[in-house]
Amino acid sequence: SQSSTYGKGVAPLAVDGNTTGTSPWIPDIQHTANENTPWWQVDLGADHSIDDIRIFNRGDGFSSRLSDFHVFVSASPFPAQATLSELTADGGIADYHFTGTAGAQETLAFDTEGRYVRVQLSGNGILHMAEVEVLGCPIEDGSESSTSSKQFFNTKSNTIETSKVIFDIDLVPNPVLEHVELRAIGEGGAIGLAVYDGNGRLVLQREFGTPLSAGNPRTLEVSRLAKGVYQLYFTLADGSSFVEKLVKE
């Protein structure tokens, strides 16, 4: 979600796998209105041990707008009416203050745990980013997952990667008119799905009694959805998240 939306630059465009976006009208970047301390945030779906956060700037002449901003990580949702000063003063929220002007890509080192990530400008301005990647590993029962020490939610390639596991989901066909088949590739599985429209509204939600995995595909009926671009957020069995873009014709 984000504090406001300019044009068609909705929040999910910062986690659609496109790191070179330039415009909220194509659209291929998230984009807020001009306002005081605009923000964008994402729910990772579960607590993670976070090592780094990568931010990919807008790839055109307006990239200098991404400057003097905070990146927050929290185990709990950010309070709806919290001011920037309240967030920076909260000892339970990790805060990285980037004081300069962002380049094409910035990697911010974190050593913290959390589920919710927010990027917020320090003052008046417009917040727009092509992509945000969160690198780390899920926490299970109060400790890091024993299956991997190198797992991360990679929105750049839309692939969950570990030293042992490569997992991907294909949407066939895409674009689609009525029914799309969800095909898993590799090891691991998905246990839930949430579908968001271009305005960030939840329009479909499914839980898989038997995980979506290689050799065990699912068919999703989407004929009632309006034409447009949708973000499919999969919850994986290990607690991590995964996103794919679906075009409805």
mmCIF file of C-alpha atoms in Angstrom:
data_model
loop_
_atom_site.group_PDB
_atom_site.id
_atom_site.type_symbol
_atom_site.label_atom_id
_atom_site.label_comp_id
_atom_site.label_asym_id
_atom_site.label_seq_id
_atom_site.Cartn_x
_atom_site.Cartn_y
_atom_site.Cartn_z
ATOM 1 C CA SER A 1 0.000 0.000 0.000
ATOM 2 C CA GLN A 2 1.007 3.641 -0.172
ATOM 3 C CA SER A 3 -0.076 7.029 1.177
ATOM 4 C CA SER A 4 -1.614 8.177 -2.129
ATOM 5 C CA THR A 5 -1.549 7.328 -5.834
ATOM 6 C CA TYR A 6 -0.734 9.532 -8.809
ATOM 7 C CA GLY A 7 -1.852 8.392 -12.242
ATOM 8 C CA LYS A 8 -1.784 4.606 -12.484
ATOM 9 C CA GLY A 9 1.271 4.253 -10.245
ATOM 10 C CA VAL A 10 -0.243 1.869 -7.702
ATOM 11 C CA ALA A 11 1.737 0.324 -4.846
ATOM 12 C CA PRO A 12 2.073 -3.241 -6.271
ATOM 13 C CA LEU A 13 4.153 -1.890 -9.181
ATOM 14 C CA ALA A 14 7.106 -1.698 -6.768
ATOM 15 C CA VAL A 15 7.012 -5.498 -6.390
ATOM 16 C CA ASP A 16 6.225 -6.591 -9.953
ATOM 17 C CA GLY A 17 9.740 -7.658 -10.951
ATOM 18 C CA ASN A 18 10.419 -4.652 -13.210
ATOM 19 C CA THR A 19 13.516 -2.784 -12.004
ATOM 20 C CA THR A 20 13.727 -0.292 -14.894
ATOM 21 C CA GLY A 21 10.340 1.449 -14.814
ATOM 22 C CA THR A 22 9.979 5.097 -15.825
ATOM 23 C CA SER A 23 6.335 6.180 -15.737
ATOM 24 C CA PRO A 24 3.104 5.968 -13.689
ATOM 25 C CA TRP A 25 1.152 6.120 -16.953
ATOM 26 C CA ILE A 26 2.594 3.038 -18.706
ATOM 27 C CA PRO A 27 2.429 2.114 -15.756
ATOM 28 C CA ASP A 28 5.635 0.518 -14.488
ATOM 29 C CA ILE A 29 6.491 2.385 -11.256
ATOM 30 C CA GLN A 30 4.675 3.125 -8.023
ATOM 31 C CA HIS A 31 3.989 6.852 -7.672
ATOM 32 C CA THR A 32 2.439 8.957 -4.911
ATOM 33 C CA ALA A 33 1.006 12.446 -5.118
ATOM 34 C CA ASN A 34 3.032 15.478 -4.019
ATOM 35 C CA GLU A 35 2.448 15.506 -0.273
ATOM 36 C CA ASN A 36 4.085 15.657 3.142
ATOM 37 C CA THR A 37 6.234 12.591 3.960
ATOM 38 C CA PRO A 38 4.693 10.227 1.372
ATOM 39 C CA TRP A 39 5.232 6.531 2.003
ATOM 40 C CA TRP A 40 5.066 3.089 0.403
ATOM 41 C CA GLN A 41 5.006 -0.174 2.340
ATOM 42 C CA VAL A 42 4.815 -3.948 1.927
ATOM 43 C CA ASP A 43 3.796 -6.883 4.124
ATOM 44 C CA LEU A 44 6.217 -9.807 3.653
ATOM 45 C CA GLY A 45 3.564 -12.198 4.956
ATOM 46 C CA ALA A 46 5.664 -13.505 7.866
ATOM 47 C CA ASP A 47 8.564 -12.464 10.083
ATOM 48 C CA HIS A 48 11.916 -12.455 8.306
ATOM 49 C CA SER A 49 15.523 -12.002 9.294
ATOM 50 C CA ILE A 50 16.448 -9.182 6.919
ATOM 51 C CA ASP A 51 19.977 -8.668 5.623
ATOM 52 C CA ASP A 52 19.568 -6.075 2.866
ATOM 53 C CA ILE A 53 16.914 -4.006 1.129
ATOM 54 C CA ARG A 54 17.470 -3.000 -2.491
ATOM 55 C CA ILE A 55 15.703 -0.005 -3.987
ATOM 56 C CA PHE A 56 15.602 0.574 -7.737
ATOM 57 C CA ASN A 57 15.012 4.205 -8.664
ATOM 58 C CA ARG A 58 12.837 5.532 -11.441
ATOM 59 C CA GLY A 59 14.825 5.269 -14.660
ATOM 60 C CA ASP A 60 14.353 8.732 -16.182
ATOM 61 C CA GLY A 61 14.984 12.429 -15.540
ATOM 62 C CA PHE A 62 12.915 12.544 -12.340
ATOM 63 C CA SER A 63 15.092 10.119 -10.364
ATOM 64 C CA SER A 64 16.463 12.915 -8.119
ATOM 65 C CA ARG A 65 13.125 13.032 -6.293
ATOM 66 C CA LEU A 66 14.146 9.903 -4.392
ATOM 67 C CA SER A 67 16.294 11.572 -1.755
ATOM 68 C CA ASP A 68 16.445 12.035 2.026
ATOM 69 C CA PHE A 69 14.212 9.106 2.905
ATOM 70 C CA HIS A 70 13.775 6.526 5.659
ATOM 71 C CA VAL A 71 13.422 2.763 5.301
ATOM 72 C CA PHE A 72 11.608 1.234 8.266
ATOM 73 C CA VAL A 73 11.305 -2.436 9.263
ATOM 74 C CA SER A 74 8.807 -3.521 11.895
ATOM 75 C CA ALA A 75 7.447 -6.781 13.316
ATOM 76 C CA SER A 76 4.026 -5.127 13.705
ATOM 77 C CA PRO A 77 1.929 -3.108 11.232
ATOM 78 C CA PHE A 78 2.805 0.569 11.141
ATOM 79 C CA PRO A 79 0.156 2.611 13.004
ATOM 80 C CA ALA A 80 -2.214 4.175 10.477
ATOM 81 C CA GLN A 81 -1.855 7.745 11.745
ATOM 82 C CA ALA A 82 1.756 7.615 12.945
ATOM 83 C CA THR A 83 3.881 10.621 12.003
ATOM 84 C CA LEU A 84 7.414 10.296 10.704
ATOM 85 C CA SER A 85 8.826 11.575 13.999
ATOM 86 C CA GLU A 86 6.809 8.969 15.904
ATOM 87 C CA LEU A 87 8.175 6.183 13.717
ATOM 88 C CA THR A 88 11.779 7.323 14.075
ATOM 89 C CA ALA A 89 11.354 7.553 17.861
ATOM 90 C CA ASP A 90 9.877 4.054 18.182
ATOM 91 C CA GLY A 91 12.585 1.758 19.540
ATOM 92 C CA GLY A 92 10.773 -1.299 18.172
ATOM 93 C CA ILE A 93 11.146 -0.128 14.559
ATOM 94 C CA ALA A 94 14.448 -0.408 12.680
ATOM 95 C CA ASP A 95 15.228 2.796 10.771
ATOM 96 C CA TYR A 96 17.731 3.392 7.964
ATOM 97 C CA HIS A 97 17.953 7.110 7.096
ATOM 98 C CA PHE A 98 19.304 7.628 3.571
ATOM 99 C CA THR A 99 20.327 11.292 3.534
ATOM 100 C CA GLY A 100 21.560 11.670 -0.036
ATOM 101 C CA THR A 101 20.005 11.301 -3.476
ATOM 102 C CA ALA A 102 19.478 7.725 -4.590
ATOM 103 C CA GLY A 103 21.256 6.384 -7.632
ATOM 104 C CA ALA A 104 19.819 3.901 -10.092
ATOM 105 C CA GLN A 105 20.070 1.181 -7.415
ATOM 106 C CA GLU A 106 20.788 1.394 -3.701
ATOM 107 C CA THR A 107 21.459 -1.563 -1.390
ATOM 108 C CA LEU A 108 20.829 -0.761 2.265
ATOM 109 C CA ALA A 109 22.400 -3.083 4.831
ATOM 110 C CA PHE A 110 20.104 -4.234 7.631
ATOM 111 C CA ASP A 111 20.624 -6.665 10.483
ATOM 112 C CA THR A 112 17.132 -6.881 11.891
ATOM 113 C CA GLU A 113 13.950 -8.907 11.998
ATOM 114 C CA GLY A 114 10.494 -7.882 10.839
ATOM 115 C CA ARG A 115 7.525 -8.419 8.580
ATOM 116 C CA TYR A 116 6.588 -4.917 7.439
ATOM 117 C CA VAL A 117 8.824 -2.643 5.343
ATOM 118 C CA ARG A 118 8.141 1.029 4.652
ATOM 119 C CA VAL A 119 9.947 3.620 2.521
ATOM 120 C CA GLN A 120 9.074 7.210 3.476
ATOM 121 C CA LEU A 121 10.388 10.605 2.411
ATOM 122 C CA SER A 122 11.583 12.914 5.194
ATOM 123 C CA GLY A 123 9.642 15.947 3.964
ATOM 124 C CA ASN A 124 7.355 17.214 1.218
ATOM 125 C CA GLY A 125 7.718 15.544 -2.139
ATOM 126 C CA ILE A 126 6.781 12.721 -4.479
ATOM 127 C CA LEU A 127 7.768 9.137 -3.808
ATOM 128 C CA HIS A 128 8.269 6.868 -6.797
ATOM 129 C CA MET A 129 10.313 3.683 -7.161
ATOM 130 C CA ALA A 130 10.640 1.051 -9.861
ATOM 131 C CA GLU A 131 11.195 -1.874 -7.486
ATOM 132 C CA VAL A 132 11.937 -2.840 -3.883
ATOM 133 C CA GLU A 133 13.669 -6.130 -3.009
ATOM 134 C CA VAL A 134 13.923 -7.515 0.523
ATOM 135 C CA LEU A 135 16.719 -10.039 1.114
ATOM 136 C CA GLY A 136 16.833 -12.321 4.143
ATOM 137 C CA CYS A 137 15.268 -15.542 5.362
ATOM 138 C CA PRO A 138 12.003 -16.482 7.082
ATOM 139 C CA ILE A 139 11.870 -17.076 10.815
ATOM 140 C CA GLU A 140 10.195 -20.257 12.008
ATOM 141 C CA ASP A 141 9.211 -20.784 15.653
ATOM 142 C CA GLY A 142 11.403 -17.938 16.797
ATOM 143 C CA SER A 143 14.483 -18.971 14.832
ATOM 144 C CA GLU A 144 15.706 -18.726 11.251
ATOM 145 C CA SER A 145 14.585 -21.465 8.913
ATOM 146 C CA SER A 146 16.780 -24.543 9.132
ATOM 147 C CA THR A 147 16.229 -25.273 5.429
ATOM 148 C CA SER A 148 18.382 -22.421 4.243
ATOM 149 C CA SER A 149 20.576 -19.552 5.397
ATOM 150 C CA LYS A 150 20.348 -17.747 2.076
ATOM 151 C CA GLN A 151 16.662 -17.433 1.293
ATOM 152 C CA PHE A 152 15.128 -14.216 0.114
ATOM 153 C CA PHE A 153 11.964 -12.763 -1.344
ATOM 154 C CA ASN A 154 13.317 -11.711 -4.731
ATOM 155 C CA THR A 155 10.868 -9.433 -6.503
ATOM 156 C CA LYS A 156 13.389 -8.793 -9.270
ATOM 157 C CA SER A 157 13.230 -12.289 -10.750
ATOM 158 C CA ASN A 158 10.041 -13.398 -8.987
ATOM 159 C CA THR A 159 11.975 -16.457 -7.839
ATOM 160 C CA ILE A 160 12.450 -17.749 -4.326
ATOM 161 C CA GLU A 161 16.101 -18.773 -4.132
ATOM 162 C CA THR A 162 18.153 -20.607 -1.517
ATOM 163 C CA SER A 163 21.421 -22.471 -1.519
ATOM 164 C CA LYS A 164 19.347 -25.641 -1.958
ATOM 165 C CA VAL A 165 16.038 -24.577 -3.493
ATOM 166 C CA ILE A 166 14.873 -22.759 -6.601
ATOM 167 C CA PHE A 167 11.100 -22.279 -6.794
ATOM 168 C CA ASP A 168 9.008 -20.545 -9.440
ATOM 169 C CA ILE A 169 5.367 -20.350 -10.533
ATOM 170 C CA ASP A 170 4.230 -20.057 -14.151
ATOM 171 C CA LEU A 171 0.821 -18.600 -15.092
ATOM 172 C CA VAL A 172 -0.560 -20.274 -18.229
ATOM 173 C CA PRO A 173 -1.905 -18.598 -20.296
ATOM 174 C CA ASN A 174 -0.921 -15.049 -19.479
ATOM 175 C CA PRO A 175 -2.671 -12.842 -20.683
ATOM 176 C CA VAL A 176 -5.851 -14.792 -19.875
ATOM 177 C CA LEU A 177 -9.578 -14.590 -20.548
ATOM 178 C CA GLU A 178 -11.255 -17.111 -18.257
ATOM 179 C CA HIS A 179 -9.015 -19.710 -16.584
ATOM 180 C CA VAL A 180 -5.334 -19.590 -15.696
ATOM 181 C CA GLU A 181 -3.307 -22.613 -14.650
ATOM 182 C CA LEU A 182 -0.849 -22.104 -11.790
ATOM 183 C CA ARG A 183 2.180 -24.332 -12.401
ATOM 184 C CA ALA A 184 4.903 -24.674 -9.781
ATOM 185 C CA ILE A 185 8.490 -25.417 -10.754
ATOM 186 C CA GLY A 186 11.220 -26.725 -8.477
ATOM 187 C CA GLU A 187 11.131 -27.630 -4.793
ATOM 188 C CA GLY A 188 8.725 -26.157 -2.249
ATOM 189 C CA GLY A 189 5.061 -25.233 -2.474
ATOM 190 C CA ALA A 190 2.465 -22.479 -2.039
ATOM 191 C CA ILE A 191 -0.346 -22.756 0.517
ATOM 192 C CA GLY A 192 -2.282 -19.569 -0.191
ATOM 193 C CA LEU A 193 -3.000 -16.921 -2.815
ATOM 194 C CA ALA A 194 -4.246 -13.326 -2.683
ATOM 195 C CA VAL A 195 -5.066 -11.401 -5.883
ATOM 196 C CA TYR A 196 -4.942 -7.583 -5.942
ATOM 197 C CA ASP A 197 -6.189 -5.285 -8.680
ATOM 198 C CA GLY A 198 -4.405 -2.232 -10.062
ATOM 199 C CA ASN A 199 -5.700 -0.086 -7.181
ATOM 200 C CA GLY A 200 -4.309 -2.425 -4.554
ATOM 201 C CA ARG A 201 -7.717 -3.894 -3.643
ATOM 202 C CA LEU A 202 -7.997 -7.564 -2.674
ATOM 203 C CA VAL A 203 -10.310 -9.184 -5.259
ATOM 204 C CA LEU A 204 -9.668 -12.920 -4.799
ATOM 205 C CA GLN A 205 -8.259 -15.095 -2.050
ATOM 206 C CA ARG A 206 -7.601 -18.831 -1.977
ATOM 207 C CA GLU A 207 -6.144 -21.330 0.485
ATOM 208 C CA PHE A 208 -4.696 -24.567 -0.869
ATOM 209 C CA GLY A 209 -5.482 -27.584 1.291
ATOM 210 C CA THR A 210 -2.737 -29.425 -0.546
ATOM 211 C CA PRO A 211 0.163 -27.119 -1.452
ATOM 212 C CA LEU A 212 0.550 -25.911 -5.018
ATOM 213 C CA SER A 213 3.762 -27.685 -6.027
ATOM 214 C CA ALA A 214 5.541 -29.270 -8.972
ATOM 215 C CA GLY A 215 3.209 -31.906 -10.427
ATOM 216 C CA ASN A 216 0.252 -30.510 -8.470
ATOM 217 C CA PRO A 217 -1.000 -27.436 -10.406
ATOM 218 C CA ARG A 218 -4.140 -25.409 -9.720
ATOM 219 C CA THR A 219 -6.641 -23.726 -12.029
ATOM 220 C CA LEU A 220 -7.883 -20.267 -11.118
ATOM 221 C CA GLU A 221 -11.153 -18.978 -12.608
ATOM 222 C CA VAL A 222 -10.810 -15.256 -13.442
ATOM 223 C CA SER A 223 -13.601 -14.675 -15.973
ATOM 224 C CA ARG A 224 -15.426 -12.275 -13.640
ATOM 225 C CA LEU A 225 -12.408 -10.015 -13.198
ATOM 226 C CA ALA A 226 -12.315 -6.784 -15.177
ATOM 227 C CA LYS A 227 -9.635 -6.247 -17.810
ATOM 228 C CA GLY A 228 -6.388 -5.073 -16.304
ATOM 229 C CA VAL A 229 -3.169 -6.026 -14.536
ATOM 230 C CA TYR A 230 -3.348 -8.002 -11.290
ATOM 231 C CA GLN A 231 -0.729 -8.934 -8.713
ATOM 232 C CA LEU A 232 -0.860 -12.517 -7.415
ATOM 233 C CA TYR A 233 0.711 -12.867 -3.970
ATOM 234 C CA PHE A 234 1.493 -16.478 -3.038
ATOM 235 C CA THR A 235 2.190 -17.536 0.549
ATOM 236 C CA LEU A 236 4.729 -20.354 0.550
ATOM 237 C CA ALA A 237 4.845 -23.260 2.964
ATOM 238 C CA ASP A 238 8.025 -21.901 4.580
ATOM 239 C CA GLY A 239 6.321 -18.579 5.370
ATOM 240 C CA SER A 240 7.980 -16.527 2.646
ATOM 241 C CA SER A 241 6.131 -14.628 -0.077
ATOM 242 C CA PHE A 242 6.126 -14.712 -3.856
ATOM 243 C CA VAL A 243 4.519 -12.400 -6.422
ATOM 244 C CA GLU A 244 3.524 -12.791 -10.074
ATOM 245 C CA LYS A 245 1.820 -10.396 -12.504
ATOM 246 C CA LEU A 246 -1.327 -11.530 -14.368
ATOM 247 C CA VAL A 247 -2.881 -9.693 -17.314
ATOM 248 C CA LYS A 248 -6.654 -10.164 -17.668
ATOM 249 C CA GLU A 249 -8.010 -9.576 -21.176
#
